[in-house]
Coordinates of C-alpha atoms in Angstrom, one line a residue:
Chain A
X148 CA 192.2 138.3 130.9
X149 CA 189.7 137.3 128.5
X150 CA 187.0 139.4 127.5
X151 CA 184.2 137.2 129.0
X152 CA 186.2 136.9 132.3
X153 CA 186.7 140.9 132.3
X154 CA 183.2 141.6 131.8
X155 CA 182.1 139.2 134.2
X156 CA 184.3 140.6 136.7
X157 CA 182.6 144.0 136.2
X158 CA 179.4 142.3 136.6
X159 CA 180.1 140.5 139.8
X160 CA 181.5 143.7 141.4
X161 CA 177.7 144.5 142.7
X162 CA 177.3 141.3 144.9
X163 CA 173.7 141.9 145.7
X164 CA 172.7 142.4 141.8
X165 CA 174.9 139.3 141.0
X166 CA 172.9 137.0 143.8
X167 CA 169.6 138.4 142.5
X168 CA 170.2 137.5 138.9
X169 CA 171.6 134.2 139.8
X170 CA 168.4 133.4 142.2
X171 CA 166.0 134.9 139.3
X172 CA 167.2 132.8 136.7
X173 CA 167.5 129.5 138.9
X174 CA 163.9 130.2 139.8
X175 CA 162.9 130.3 136.0
X176 CA 164.8 127.4 135.7
X177 CA 163.1 125.5 138.3
X178 CA 159.4 126.4 136.7
X179 CA 160.7 124.7 133.8
X180 CA 161.5 121.6 135.5
X181 CA 158.1 121.6 137.5
X182 CA 156.1 122.1 134.0
X183 CA 158.5 119.5 131.9
X184 CA 157.8 116.9 135.0
X185 CA 153.9 117.5 134.3
X186 CA 154.1 115.9 130.8
X187 CA 154.9 111.9 131.0
X188 CA 155.9 112.0 127.5
X189 CA 158.7 114.8 128.0
X190 CA 161.6 112.7 126.8
X191 CA 159.9 111.2 123.9
X192 CA 159.0 114.7 123.0
X193 CA 162.8 115.8 123.2
X194 CA 163.8 113.1 121.1
X195 CA 161.2 113.5 118.5
X196 CA 162.0 117.2 118.5
X197 CA 165.6 116.4 117.8
X198 CA 164.9 113.9 115.1
X199 CA 162.7 116.4 113.2
X200 CA 165.4 118.9 113.2
X201 CA 167.6 116.2 112.2
X202 CA 165.5 115.7 109.1
X203 CA 165.2 119.4 108.5
X204 CA 168.8 119.9 108.3
X205 CA 169.4 117.0 106.1
X206 CA 166.7 118.0 103.7
X207 CA 166.9 122.0 104.2
X208 CA 167.3 123.1 100.3
X209 CA 164.1 121.1 99.4
X210 CA 162.1 122.5 102.4
X211 CA 163.2 125.9 101.5
X212 CA 161.9 125.6 98.1
X213 CA 158.6 124.1 98.9
X214 CA 158.3 126.7 101.7
X215 CA 159.1 129.5 99.3
X216 CA 156.7 128.0 96.6
X217 CA 153.8 127.6 99.2
X218 CA 154.4 131.0 100.6
X219 CA 154.2 132.9 97.0
X220 CA 150.9 131.1 95.8
X221 CA 149.4 132.7 99.3
X222 CA 150.9 136.2 98.0
X223 CA 153.4 136.4 100.2
X224 CA 156.9 138.2 99.2
X225 CA 159.8 136.2 99.8
X226 CA 163.5 137.5 99.8
X227 CA 166.7 135.6 100.3
X228 CA 169.7 137.2 102.3
X229 CA 173.2 135.7 102.0
X230 CA 174.3 137.6 105.1
X231 CA 173.4 140.5 107.5
X232 CA 174.3 143.1 105.1
X233 CA 171.8 142.0 102.4
X234 CA 169.2 141.4 105.0
X235 CA 169.3 145.0 106.0
X236 CA 169.4 146.2 102.5
X237 CA 166.3 144.0 101.6
X238 CA 164.5 145.6 104.4
X239 CA 165.9 148.9 103.6
X240 CA 164.5 148.8 100.0
X241 CA 160.8 147.6 101.3
X242 CA 161.1 150.8 103.5
X243 CA 162.2 153.0 100.7
X244 CA 159.4 151.5 98.1
X245 CA 156.6 152.4 101.0
X246 CA 158.1 155.8 102.0
X247 CA 158.1 154.5 105.6
X248 CA 159.4 156.3 108.3
X249 CA 158.3 154.6 111.2
X250 CA 158.8 151.2 112.2
X251 CA 157.8 148.6 115.1
X252 CA 159.7 145.5 115.7
X253 CA 158.8 142.6 118.1
X254 CA 161.7 140.4 119.4
X255 CA 163.8 139.0 116.9
X256 CA 167.3 137.8 117.6
X257 CA 168.1 137.4 113.9
X258 CA 167.8 141.1 113.2
X259 CA 170.1 141.7 116.6
X260 CA 172.4 139.1 114.9
X261 CA 172.4 141.8 111.5
X262 CA 172.5 144.9 113.3
X263 CA 169.4 145.9 111.6
X264 CA 168.4 148.6 114.2
X265 CA 171.7 150.7 113.9
X266 CA 171.6 150.2 110.2
X267 CA 168.0 151.8 110.2
X268 CA 168.7 154.7 112.7
X269 CA 171.7 155.3 110.6
X270 CA 169.2 156.0 107.8
X271 CA 167.1 158.3 109.9
X272 CA 164.2 155.7 110.2
X273 CA 162.9 155.4 113.7
X274 CA 162.5 151.7 115.1
X275 CA 160.9 150.9 118.1
X276 CA 161.3 147.5 119.6
X277 CA 157.6 146.5 121.3
X278 CA 158.5 144.0 123.8
X279 CA 158.9 145.4 127.1
X280 CA 161.9 144.1 127.8
X281 CA 163.6 144.8 124.7
X282 CA 162.3 148.3 124.8
X283 CA 163.7 149.1 128.1
X284 CA 167.1 148.2 126.9
X285 CA 166.8 149.6 123.5
X286 CA 166.0 153.0 125.8
X287 CA 169.3 152.7 127.7
X288 CA 171.2 151.9 124.4
X289 CA 172.1 148.4 125.3
X290 CA 171.9 145.0 123.9
X291 CA 169.7 142.2 125.4
X292 CA 171.4 140.1 128.1
X293 CA 169.0 137.1 127.5
X294 CA 167.3 135.9 124.6
X295 CA 164.0 135.4 126.3
X296 CA 164.5 137.9 129.4
X297 CA 166.2 140.9 127.5
X298 CA 166.1 143.0 130.7
X299 CA 167.0 140.6 133.3
X300 CA 170.0 142.5 134.5
X301 CA 168.0 145.3 135.2
X302 CA 166.4 146.6 138.4
X303 CA 163.2 147.9 138.7
X304 CA 164.3 151.1 140.3
X305 CA 166.4 151.8 137.2
X306 CA 163.5 151.2 135.0
X307 CA 161.5 153.5 136.9
X308 CA 164.1 156.1 136.6
X309 CA 164.5 155.5 132.9
X310 CA 160.7 155.5 132.3
X311 CA 160.6 158.9 134.4
X312 CA 163.2 160.2 132.3
X313 CA 161.9 158.9 128.9
X314 CA 158.3 158.5 129.3
X315 CA 157.3 160.9 132.0
X316 CA 156.1 158.7 134.9
X317 CA 156.3 159.7 138.5
X318 CA 159.8 160.1 139.9
X319 CA 160.8 157.2 142.4
X320 CA 157.7 155.1 141.3
X321 CA 159.3 151.6 140.4
X322 CA 156.1 149.6 140.6
X323 CA 156.3 146.9 138.1
X324 CA 152.4 147.1 137.5
X325 CA 152.5 150.9 137.1
X326 CA 155.5 151.0 134.7
X327 CA 154.0 148.4 132.4
X328 CA 150.9 150.3 132.2
X329 CA 153.2 153.3 131.2
X330 CA 155.0 151.3 128.4
X331 CA 151.5 150.0 127.4
X332 CA 150.1 153.4 126.5
X333 CA 153.3 154.5 124.9
X334 CA 153.5 151.7 122.9
X335 CA 149.7 151.6 121.9
X336 CA 150.8 154.9 120.1
X337 CA 153.8 153.4 118.3
X338 CA 151.9 150.6 116.9
X339 CA 149.1 152.8 115.3
X340 CA 151.8 155.2 113.9
X341 CA 154.2 152.6 112.3
X342 CA 154.1 152.3 108.6
X343 CA 155.9 148.8 108.8
X344 CA 156.0 146.2 111.0
X345 CA 158.9 143.5 111.7
X346 CA 158.9 140.4 113.5
X347 CA 161.2 137.4 114.3
X348 CA 160.0 133.8 113.2
X349 CA 159.9 131.2 115.8
X350 CA 159.0 128.5 113.1
X351 CA 158.1 128.2 109.5
X352 CA 156.1 125.5 107.7
X353 CA 157.4 124.0 104.3
X354 CA 154.0 122.4 103.6
X355 CA 151.8 125.5 103.9
X356 CA 154.1 128.4 103.4
X357 CA 153.3 130.0 107.0
X358 CA 155.3 131.5 109.6
X359 CA 154.7 131.0 113.5
X360 CA 155.5 133.8 116.0
X361 CA 155.0 133.2 119.9
X362 CA 154.5 136.0 122.2
X363 CA 153.1 136.7 125.8
X364 CA 152.6 140.3 125.5
X365 CA 150.6 140.4 122.0
X366 CA 153.2 142.9 120.5
X367 CA 154.0 140.9 117.3
X368 CA 150.2 140.9 116.7
X369 CA 149.6 144.6 117.5
X370 CA 152.5 145.6 115.2
X371 CA 151.4 143.3 112.3
X372 CA 147.7 144.1 112.3
X373 CA 148.0 147.9 112.9
X374 CA 150.8 148.4 110.0
X375 CA 150.0 148.4 106.6
X376 CA 153.1 146.5 105.9
X377 CA 154.6 143.5 107.7
X378 CA 158.1 141.8 107.5
X379 CA 159.1 138.8 108.8
X380 CA 162.7 137.8 109.2
X381 CA 164.0 134.2 109.7
X382 CA 167.2 132.2 110.0
X383 CA 166.9 129.5 107.3
X384 CA 167.0 126.9 110.1
X385 CA 163.5 127.8 111.1
X386 CA 161.8 125.4 108.7
X387 CA 159.5 122.6 110.0
X388 CA 158.4 120.1 107.5
X389 CA 154.5 120.2 108.5
X390 CA 152.0 121.5 110.3
X391 CA 151.7 118.4 112.4
X392 CA 155.3 119.3 113.6
X393 CA 154.4 122.4 115.5
X394 CA 152.3 119.9 118.0
X395 CA 155.7 118.8 119.1
X396 CA 157.5 122.1 119.3
X397 CA 154.8 124.5 120.9
X398 CA 154.6 121.7 123.7
X399 CA 158.2 122.0 124.2
X400 CA 159.2 125.9 123.6
X401 CA 157.4 127.8 126.3
X402 CA 157.8 125.2 129.0
X403 CA 161.5 125.2 128.5
X404 CA 161.7 128.6 128.1
X405 CA 159.7 130.0 131.3
X406 CA 157.6 127.1 132.3
X407 CA 154.5 128.1 131.2
X408 CA 152.3 125.6 129.4
X409 CA 152.1 127.8 126.2
X410 CA 153.0 131.4 125.3
X411 CA 149.9 133.4 125.6
X412 CA 149.7 134.0 121.7
X413 CA 150.8 131.7 119.1
X414 CA 150.1 133.4 115.6
X415 CA 149.9 131.5 112.2
X416 CA 150.6 134.4 109.4
X417 CA 149.7 132.8 106.0
X418 CA 148.4 135.6 104.0
X419 CA 148.1 139.1 104.5
X420 CA 144.9 141.0 105.4
X421 CA 143.3 142.2 102.4
X422 CA 145.1 145.4 100.9
X423 CA 148.2 144.7 103.1
X424 CA 151.6 143.5 102.0
X425 CA 153.2 140.4 103.8
X426 CA 157.2 140.0 103.4
X427 CA 159.5 137.0 104.6
X428 CA 163.3 137.5 104.6
X429 CA 165.3 133.9 104.5
X430 CA 168.8 134.6 106.2
X431 CA 171.6 132.1 105.8
X432 CA 174.6 134.6 107.4
X433 CA 176.9 131.8 108.4
X434 CA 174.4 129.0 108.7
X435 CA 175.2 127.1 105.8
X436 CA 178.9 126.9 106.8
X437 CA 177.6 125.7 110.2
X438 CA 175.7 122.9 108.3
X439 CA 179.1 121.6 106.6
X440 CA 180.5 120.9 110.3
X441 CA 179.7 117.5 111.3
X442 CA 180.7 118.4 114.9
X443 CA 178.9 121.6 115.3
X444 CA 175.9 121.5 113.0
X445 CA 173.5 120.3 115.7
X446 CA 173.7 123.9 117.2
X447 CA 171.6 124.6 114.2
X448 CA 168.6 122.9 115.9
X449 CA 167.9 125.5 118.5
X450 CA 164.8 126.9 119.3
X451 CA 166.0 130.0 121.2
X452 CA 164.2 128.9 124.5
X453 CA 167.0 130.3 126.7
X454 CA 166.9 127.2 129.0
X455 CA 170.6 126.6 128.7
X456 CA 171.1 129.9 130.4
X457 CA 168.6 129.7 133.1
X458 CA 170.5 126.7 134.0
X459 CA 174.3 127.7 133.4
X460 CA 176.3 128.4 136.6
X461 CA 178.7 130.6 134.7
X462 CA 175.8 132.4 132.7
X463 CA 173.8 133.1 136.0
X464 CA 176.7 134.4 137.9
X465 CA 178.5 136.3 135.0
X466 CA 175.4 138.1 133.1
X467 CA 174.4 137.9 129.5
X468 CA 176.6 140.9 128.4
X469 CA 179.6 139.1 129.7
X470 CA 179.5 136.9 126.7
X471 CA 179.8 140.1 124.3
X472 CA 177.7 138.3 121.5
X473 CA 173.9 138.5 120.2
X474 CA 173.1 135.1 121.4
X475 CA 175.0 134.6 125.2
X476 CA 175.2 131.7 127.4
X477 CA 176.1 128.0 126.5
X478 CA 174.3 128.0 123.3
X479 CA 176.0 131.5 122.2
X480 CA 179.2 130.2 123.1
X481 CA 178.7 127.3 120.6
X482 CA 177.1 129.4 117.7
X483 CA 179.4 132.6 117.8
X484 CA 183.1 130.8 117.2
X485 CA 181.3 129.6 113.9
X486 CA 181.1 133.6 113.0
X487 CA 184.3 134.6 114.2
X488 CA 186.5 132.2 115.8
X489 CA 189.2 134.9 116.8
X490 CA 186.7 137.3 118.3
X491 CA 184.9 134.6 120.3
X492 CA 187.5 132.1 121.2
X493 CA 186.9 133.1 125.1
X494 CA 183.6 131.8 125.1
X495 CA 183.8 128.1 124.9
X496 CA 186.0 128.6 128.1
X497 CA 183.1 130.2 129.8
X498 CA 182.0 127.0 131.1
X499 CA 182.6 124.3 133.6
X500 CA 181.5 121.7 131.2
X501 CA 178.8 120.3 133.7
X502 CA 176.5 119.3 130.9
X503 CA 173.4 120.9 132.6
X504 CA 172.8 122.9 129.3
X505 CA 172.6 119.4 127.3
X506 CA 170.2 118.2 130.1
X507 CA 167.7 120.8 129.5
X508 CA 167.8 121.4 126.0
X509 CA 164.3 120.9 124.4
X510 CA 166.1 119.7 121.2
X511 CA 168.6 117.6 122.5
X512 CA 171.7 119.9 121.2
X513 CA 175.0 118.4 122.8
X514 CA 175.9 121.7 124.0
X515 CA 178.6 120.7 126.5
X516 CA 180.3 118.4 124.2
X517 CA 180.4 121.0 121.4
X518 CA 181.8 123.5 123.7
X519 CA 184.8 121.1 124.6
X520 CA 184.9 120.2 120.7
X521 CA 185.6 124.2 120.3
X522 CA 188.4 124.3 122.7
X523 CA 190.1 122.0 120.7
X524 CA 189.4 124.1 117.4
X525 CA 190.6 127.0 119.1
X526 CA 193.8 125.4 120.1
X527 CA 194.6 124.0 116.8
X528 CA 193.9 127.7 115.2
X529 CA 196.4 129.2 117.5
X530 CA 193.8 131.3 119.3
X531 CA 194.3 130.1 122.8
X532 CA 196.3 132.7 124.8
X533 CA 200.0 132.2 125.5
X534 CA 199.7 131.7 129.3
X535 CA 197.4 128.9 128.7
X536 CA 199.1 127.1 125.9
X537 CA 202.2 127.0 128.3
X538 CA 200.5 125.9 131.3
X539 CA 198.7 123.1 129.1
X540 CA 202.2 122.2 127.9
X541 CA 203.7 121.8 131.2
X542 CA 200.3 120.1 132.2
X543 CA 201.0 117.5 129.6
X544 CA 204.7 116.9 130.5
X545 CA 203.3 115.9 134.0
X546 CA 200.7 114.0 133.6
X547 CA 203.0 111.9 130.9
X548 CA 205.4 111.3 133.7
X549 CA 204.1 109.3 136.8
X550 CA 207.2 110.1 138.8
X551 CA 207.0 113.9 138.0
X552 CA 203.1 113.9 138.8
X553 CA 203.9 111.9 142.1
X554 CA 206.3 114.4 143.2
X555 CA 204.6 117.6 142.4
X556 CA 201.7 116.2 144.1
X557 CA 203.6 115.5 147.3
X558 CA 205.2 119.1 146.8
X559 CA 201.9 120.7 146.6
X560 CA 200.3 118.9 149.4
X561 CA 203.4 119.9 151.5
X562 CA 203.6 123.6 150.2
X563 CA 199.9 124.2 151.0
X564 CA 200.3 123.4 154.7
X565 CA 203.6 125.3 155.0
X566 CA 203.3 128.4 152.8
X567 CA 202.2 131.6 154.5
X568 CA 198.8 132.9 153.5
X569 CA 200.0 135.6 151.5
X570 CA 201.8 133.5 149.0
X571 CA 198.7 131.5 148.2
X572 CA 196.1 134.2 148.5
X573 CA 197.5 136.7 146.0
X574 CA 196.7 138.4 142.7
X575 CA 198.8 135.5 140.7
X576 CA 196.5 132.8 142.1
X577 CA 193.1 132.9 140.9
X578 CA 191.7 129.9 142.6
X579 CA 192.6 131.9 146.0
X580 CA 190.3 134.9 145.0
X581 CA 187.0 135.0 147.2
X582 CA 187.1 131.7 148.3
X583 CA 189.3 129.5 150.6
X584 CA 191.3 126.7 149.2
X585 CA 190.7 123.2 150.7
X586 CA 192.7 121.7 153.2
X587 CA 195.4 119.3 151.5
X588 CA 194.9 115.8 151.8
X589 CA 197.5 113.7 154.0
X590 CA 198.0 111.5 151.1
X591 CA 197.1 111.1 147.4
X592 CA 194.8 108.5 146.2
X593 CA 197.6 106.4 144.7
X594 CA 199.3 106.4 148.1
X595 CA 196.0 105.6 150.0
X596 CA 195.3 102.9 147.6
X597 CA 198.9 101.1 147.9
X598 CA 198.6 101.4 151.6
X599 CA 195.2 99.9 151.5
X600 CA 196.6 96.7 149.5
X601 CA 199.2 96.3 151.9
X602 CA 197.4 95.9 154.8
Chain B
X29 CA 174.5 134.1 90.8
X30 CA 171.7 135.3 93.1
X31 CA 171.7 134.8 97.0
X32 CA 168.5 132.3 96.9
X33 CA 170.8 130.3 94.2
X34 CA 174.0 130.4 96.5
X35 CA 172.4 129.7 99.5
X36 CA 170.5 126.7 98.2
X37 CA 173.7 125.5 96.4
X38 CA 176.0 125.9 99.8
X39 CA 173.0 123.8 101.4
X40 CA 173.2 121.3 98.9
X41 CA 176.8 120.7 99.3
X42 CA 177.0 120.6 103.1
X43 CA 174.0 119.1 104.3
X44 CA 174.2 115.7 105.9
X45 CA 172.9 112.5 104.9
X46 CA 169.0 112.3 104.8
X47 CA 167.6 111.5 108.1
X48 CA 164.1 110.2 108.3
X49 CA 161.1 112.1 109.9
X50 CA 160.1 110.3 113.4
X51 CA 156.4 109.0 113.6
X52 CA 154.3 111.1 115.7
X53 CA 151.6 108.5 116.3
X54 CA 153.0 107.8 119.7
X55 CA 151.7 111.1 120.9
X56 CA 148.1 110.1 121.2
X57 CA 146.2 110.7 124.4
X58 CA 143.4 108.8 125.9
X59 CA 141.4 111.1 128.3
X60 CA 137.6 111.5 129.6
X61 CA 135.5 114.4 128.5
X62 CA 135.6 115.2 132.5
X63 CA 139.0 115.4 132.5
X64 CA 139.6 117.6 129.7
X65 CA 137.0 120.3 131.2
X66 CA 138.7 120.0 134.5
X67 CA 142.1 120.4 133.1
X68 CA 141.3 123.2 130.7
X69 CA 139.6 125.2 133.5
X70 CA 142.5 124.7 135.7
X71 CA 145.3 125.5 133.4
X72 CA 143.1 128.6 131.9
X73 CA 142.8 129.9 135.7
X74 CA 146.5 129.8 135.9
X75 CA 147.0 131.4 132.8
X76 CA 145.0 134.2 134.6
X77 CA 141.7 134.0 132.8
X78 CA 138.3 134.1 134.4
X79 CA 136.4 130.7 133.8
X80 CA 132.8 130.7 134.2
X81 CA 131.4 127.0 133.7
X82 CA 127.9 126.9 132.2
X83 CA 128.3 123.1 131.2
X84 CA 125.3 121.2 132.8
X85 CA 123.1 124.4 133.5
X86 CA 120.2 125.6 131.8
X87 CA 121.3 129.1 131.6
X88 CA 120.4 130.7 128.2
X89 CA 123.9 132.0 127.0
X90 CA 122.4 135.2 125.2
X91 CA 120.9 136.5 128.5
X92 CA 123.9 135.3 130.5
X93 CA 126.4 137.1 128.2
X94 CA 124.6 140.6 128.1
X95 CA 124.1 140.5 131.7
X96 CA 127.8 139.2 132.2
X97 CA 129.2 142.2 129.9
X98 CA 126.9 144.9 131.6
X99 CA 128.3 143.9 135.0
X100 CA 131.9 143.6 134.1
X101 CA 132.5 145.9 131.1
X102 CA 129.8 148.5 131.9
X103 CA 126.3 148.9 130.6
X104 CA 127.4 150.9 127.6
X105 CA 130.3 148.9 126.9
X106 CA 131.4 148.9 123.2
X107 CA 131.6 145.0 121.9
X108 CA 133.0 143.8 119.1
X109 CA 131.0 140.4 119.0
X110 CA 131.7 137.6 116.2
X111 CA 129.6 135.0 117.4
X112 CA 126.7 136.1 114.7
X113 CA 129.3 135.9 111.7
X114 CA 132.0 138.4 110.5
X115 CA 129.8 141.0 108.8
X116 CA 130.7 143.6 111.4
X117 CA 131.2 147.2 110.2
X118 CA 134.9 147.9 110.3
X119 CA 136.3 149.9 113.1
X120 CA 139.4 152.3 113.4
X121 CA 140.9 150.6 116.5
X122 CA 143.5 153.6 116.6
X123 CA 140.5 156.1 117.5
X124 CA 137.7 153.8 119.0
X125 CA 137.9 152.1 122.2
X126 CA 136.5 148.8 122.1
X127 CA 135.7 147.4 125.5
X128 CA 135.3 143.8 124.7
X129 CA 136.2 141.1 121.9
X130 CA 133.8 138.0 121.7
X131 CA 134.2 135.1 119.7
X132 CA 133.7 131.4 119.9
X133 CA 136.9 129.3 119.2
X134 CA 136.7 126.0 116.9
X135 CA 139.3 124.6 119.4
X136 CA 140.5 124.6 122.9
X137 CA 143.5 122.8 124.4
X138 CA 142.9 121.1 127.7
X139 CA 146.6 121.0 128.5
X140 CA 147.7 124.5 128.1
X141 CA 144.6 126.7 127.7
X142 CA 145.1 127.7 124.1
X143 CA 142.2 128.6 122.0
X144 CA 141.9 128.7 118.2
X145 CA 140.7 131.5 116.1
X146 CA 141.0 132.3 112.7
X147 CA 140.5 134.8 110.1
X148 CA 136.8 133.7 109.8
X149 CA 136.3 135.0 113.4
X150 CA 138.4 138.1 112.8
X151 CA 137.1 140.1 110.4
X152 CA 139.7 142.7 111.4
X153 CA 142.8 140.6 112.8
X154 CA 143.6 143.6 115.1
X155 CA 140.2 143.0 117.0
X156 CA 141.4 140.2 119.3
X157 CA 144.6 142.2 120.2
X158 CA 143.2 146.0 120.1
X159 CA 140.1 145.3 122.2
X160 CA 140.8 146.1 125.9
X161 CA 139.4 142.6 126.9
X162 CA 138.8 139.3 125.1
X163 CA 135.9 137.0 126.0
X164 CA 135.7 133.5 124.5
X165 CA 133.0 131.0 124.4
X166 CA 134.1 127.5 124.6
X167 CA 132.0 124.4 123.6
X168 CA 133.1 122.0 126.1
X169 CA 132.9 119.6 122.8
X170 CA 135.7 121.4 121.3
X171 CA 138.1 120.7 123.8
X172 CA 141.1 118.4 122.9
X173 CA 143.9 117.0 125.1
X174 CA 147.1 118.4 123.5
X175 CA 148.6 120.4 120.8
X176 CA 149.0 117.2 118.7
X177 CA 145.1 116.7 118.5
X178 CA 144.8 120.5 118.3
X179 CA 147.2 120.6 115.0
X180 CA 145.1 117.6 113.3
X181 CA 141.8 119.7 113.6
X182 CA 143.8 123.1 112.6
X183 CA 145.1 121.1 109.6
X184 CA 141.6 121.2 108.3
X185 CA 141.5 124.9 107.9
X186 CA 144.7 126.6 108.6
X187 CA 143.1 130.0 107.4
X188 CA 145.0 132.9 106.1
X189 CA 145.6 133.9 109.8
X190 CA 145.1 131.9 112.8
X191 CA 146.3 132.3 116.6
X192 CA 145.9 130.4 119.5
X193 CA 145.1 132.4 122.5
X194 CA 146.0 131.2 125.9
X195 CA 144.7 134.1 128.4
X196 CA 145.3 137.7 128.5
X197 CA 148.6 139.5 127.5
X198 CA 151.2 139.4 130.0
X199 CA 154.8 140.1 130.7
X200 CA 157.3 139.5 133.5
X201 CA 160.3 142.2 132.0
X202 CA 160.4 144.4 135.1
X203 CA 162.4 142.3 137.7
X204 CA 160.5 138.9 136.8
X205 CA 157.2 140.6 138.2
X206 CA 154.1 138.9 136.6
X207 CA 152.1 141.8 135.3
X208 CA 148.7 140.9 133.6
X209 CA 147.9 143.2 130.7
X210 CA 150.8 144.0 128.4
X211 CA 150.4 145.1 124.7
X212 CA 147.3 142.9 123.8
X213 CA 144.1 142.4 125.9
X214 CA 144.4 143.3 130.0
X215 CA 141.8 140.4 130.8
X216 CA 140.2 137.2 129.4
X217 CA 137.0 135.5 130.1
X218 CA 136.1 132.1 129.2
X219 CA 132.6 130.9 129.1
X220 CA 132.4 127.2 129.2
X221 CA 129.3 125.8 127.4

């Protein structure tokens, strides 16, 4: 069984939770639909966003150089990291230079990708995630299960117990308002104690050298404005050419993510506040290789809204952790194989290829087509499990020979009727688990068509 | 070779042929002022802001504001008022409880309730986040239809730091239950003039 299938099996063992998870995410998808349909030019926005990203990817080196020059002119320190280790080392150096011991960090999938938290903790640095969902999973020593809703897999009673144990809230109190207030008090102290604040980056503007960060909680701003030093970590594909392009992307991001018309805070950092220090780390970590692959480079357009996860019938019923990757869901399944084809060869198969992900993607990434293409890459690189290779070889033979196909069709229809239950519903037949097989039809389509023409 | 040089070289070798930027002029929105005000009020209310509409009234803003703050945040509430310029004594937000932050945003956006403030209104950037409540005076003439028009105005003065604020801070990270008041302000009031 693949890792995804095994982990999904663990997740769905709790049926009630699976159903809640499925329903909660579908609700978010629904809110996205209502929000998107309220904007008459929605499709024009998606097309435009996709074209802007096409331009960015085709001119990325120039934009990065322009961005760097503008940011430096603003008094911002710019760093370049070829991979995750270099990213972590750069942050380690800034921390050493300031003798920092306490760090606060707002949501950043990039720092997750680079393993920053572990790196800092191993070096004796306290790092506190300040987004509520991220703080919850950090307390549980877990990775996020969703890029926008990191704690969507956890029930409020579990948060109540966690906060009782770690923040001293009342035992048995699982009221979300009460728990959120407790976290607010806890985090307010952390903001003012912090030596350095770290954030991710939603957009970076080549023309002005600034970075844009979107949150609902206000945690990125609290962190940056309370600490003497702030560091913004960005994947190099986050660049937009000009300020005016933000008009397109800010209209798409929150509507696609949660159905809100905008995030509550959209913050534009261009210069540090007087007597403070601002750093930006530009990270490659495999992105330049992805850029070379014509079939897959479009995945670099992703703005991390999570809409593809909320709509995915597999994601909703298998949970984010089943993807055993920093970025789960359909977009994760096309990003991760680029990093390590062997380790993530199961992910492009965790899909029905229904195409719903591509339909909701605000930058029109052809996610389901890329999933299909990754499957072929995985086959070519001999990373398919033997059982799958064998059955595909048999299928190829069957589909190549009409007479074998007809015979097996007849045989299957007859045996489905004749076989006793235990022969069909057993551990060897995955299609008979948790479901009833359909009644076999009396005749095949070919037979029906032939008879019809003879009538 | 430095990482900077090697990253840029890899991009040069791997990037596709140049694709032109699309035209953004299609995103123009012709709407009436009345429309803009109504939409702005509706969206801001959905974003959990309290909206007071003083457009078409003779009320003195100064008197109204003093009364409103006293009634809602207490007679002796600590106010961080940026309406009369940014020459405000520095406050240590770590040790001082500030009840309400007051500012006049230069741009407000009808489609999503966003209000633009920059370092000009933020002598201390933390003031809009570290204060318990926020209160914005929005001149109805400053309302634009969408983010496209907002950014053409932002362009005139991007500032050292600027932020669109669309309501009080909020989260739904515990079982998708909406809670108003996360790490930023716990309430937001908009007074339309």
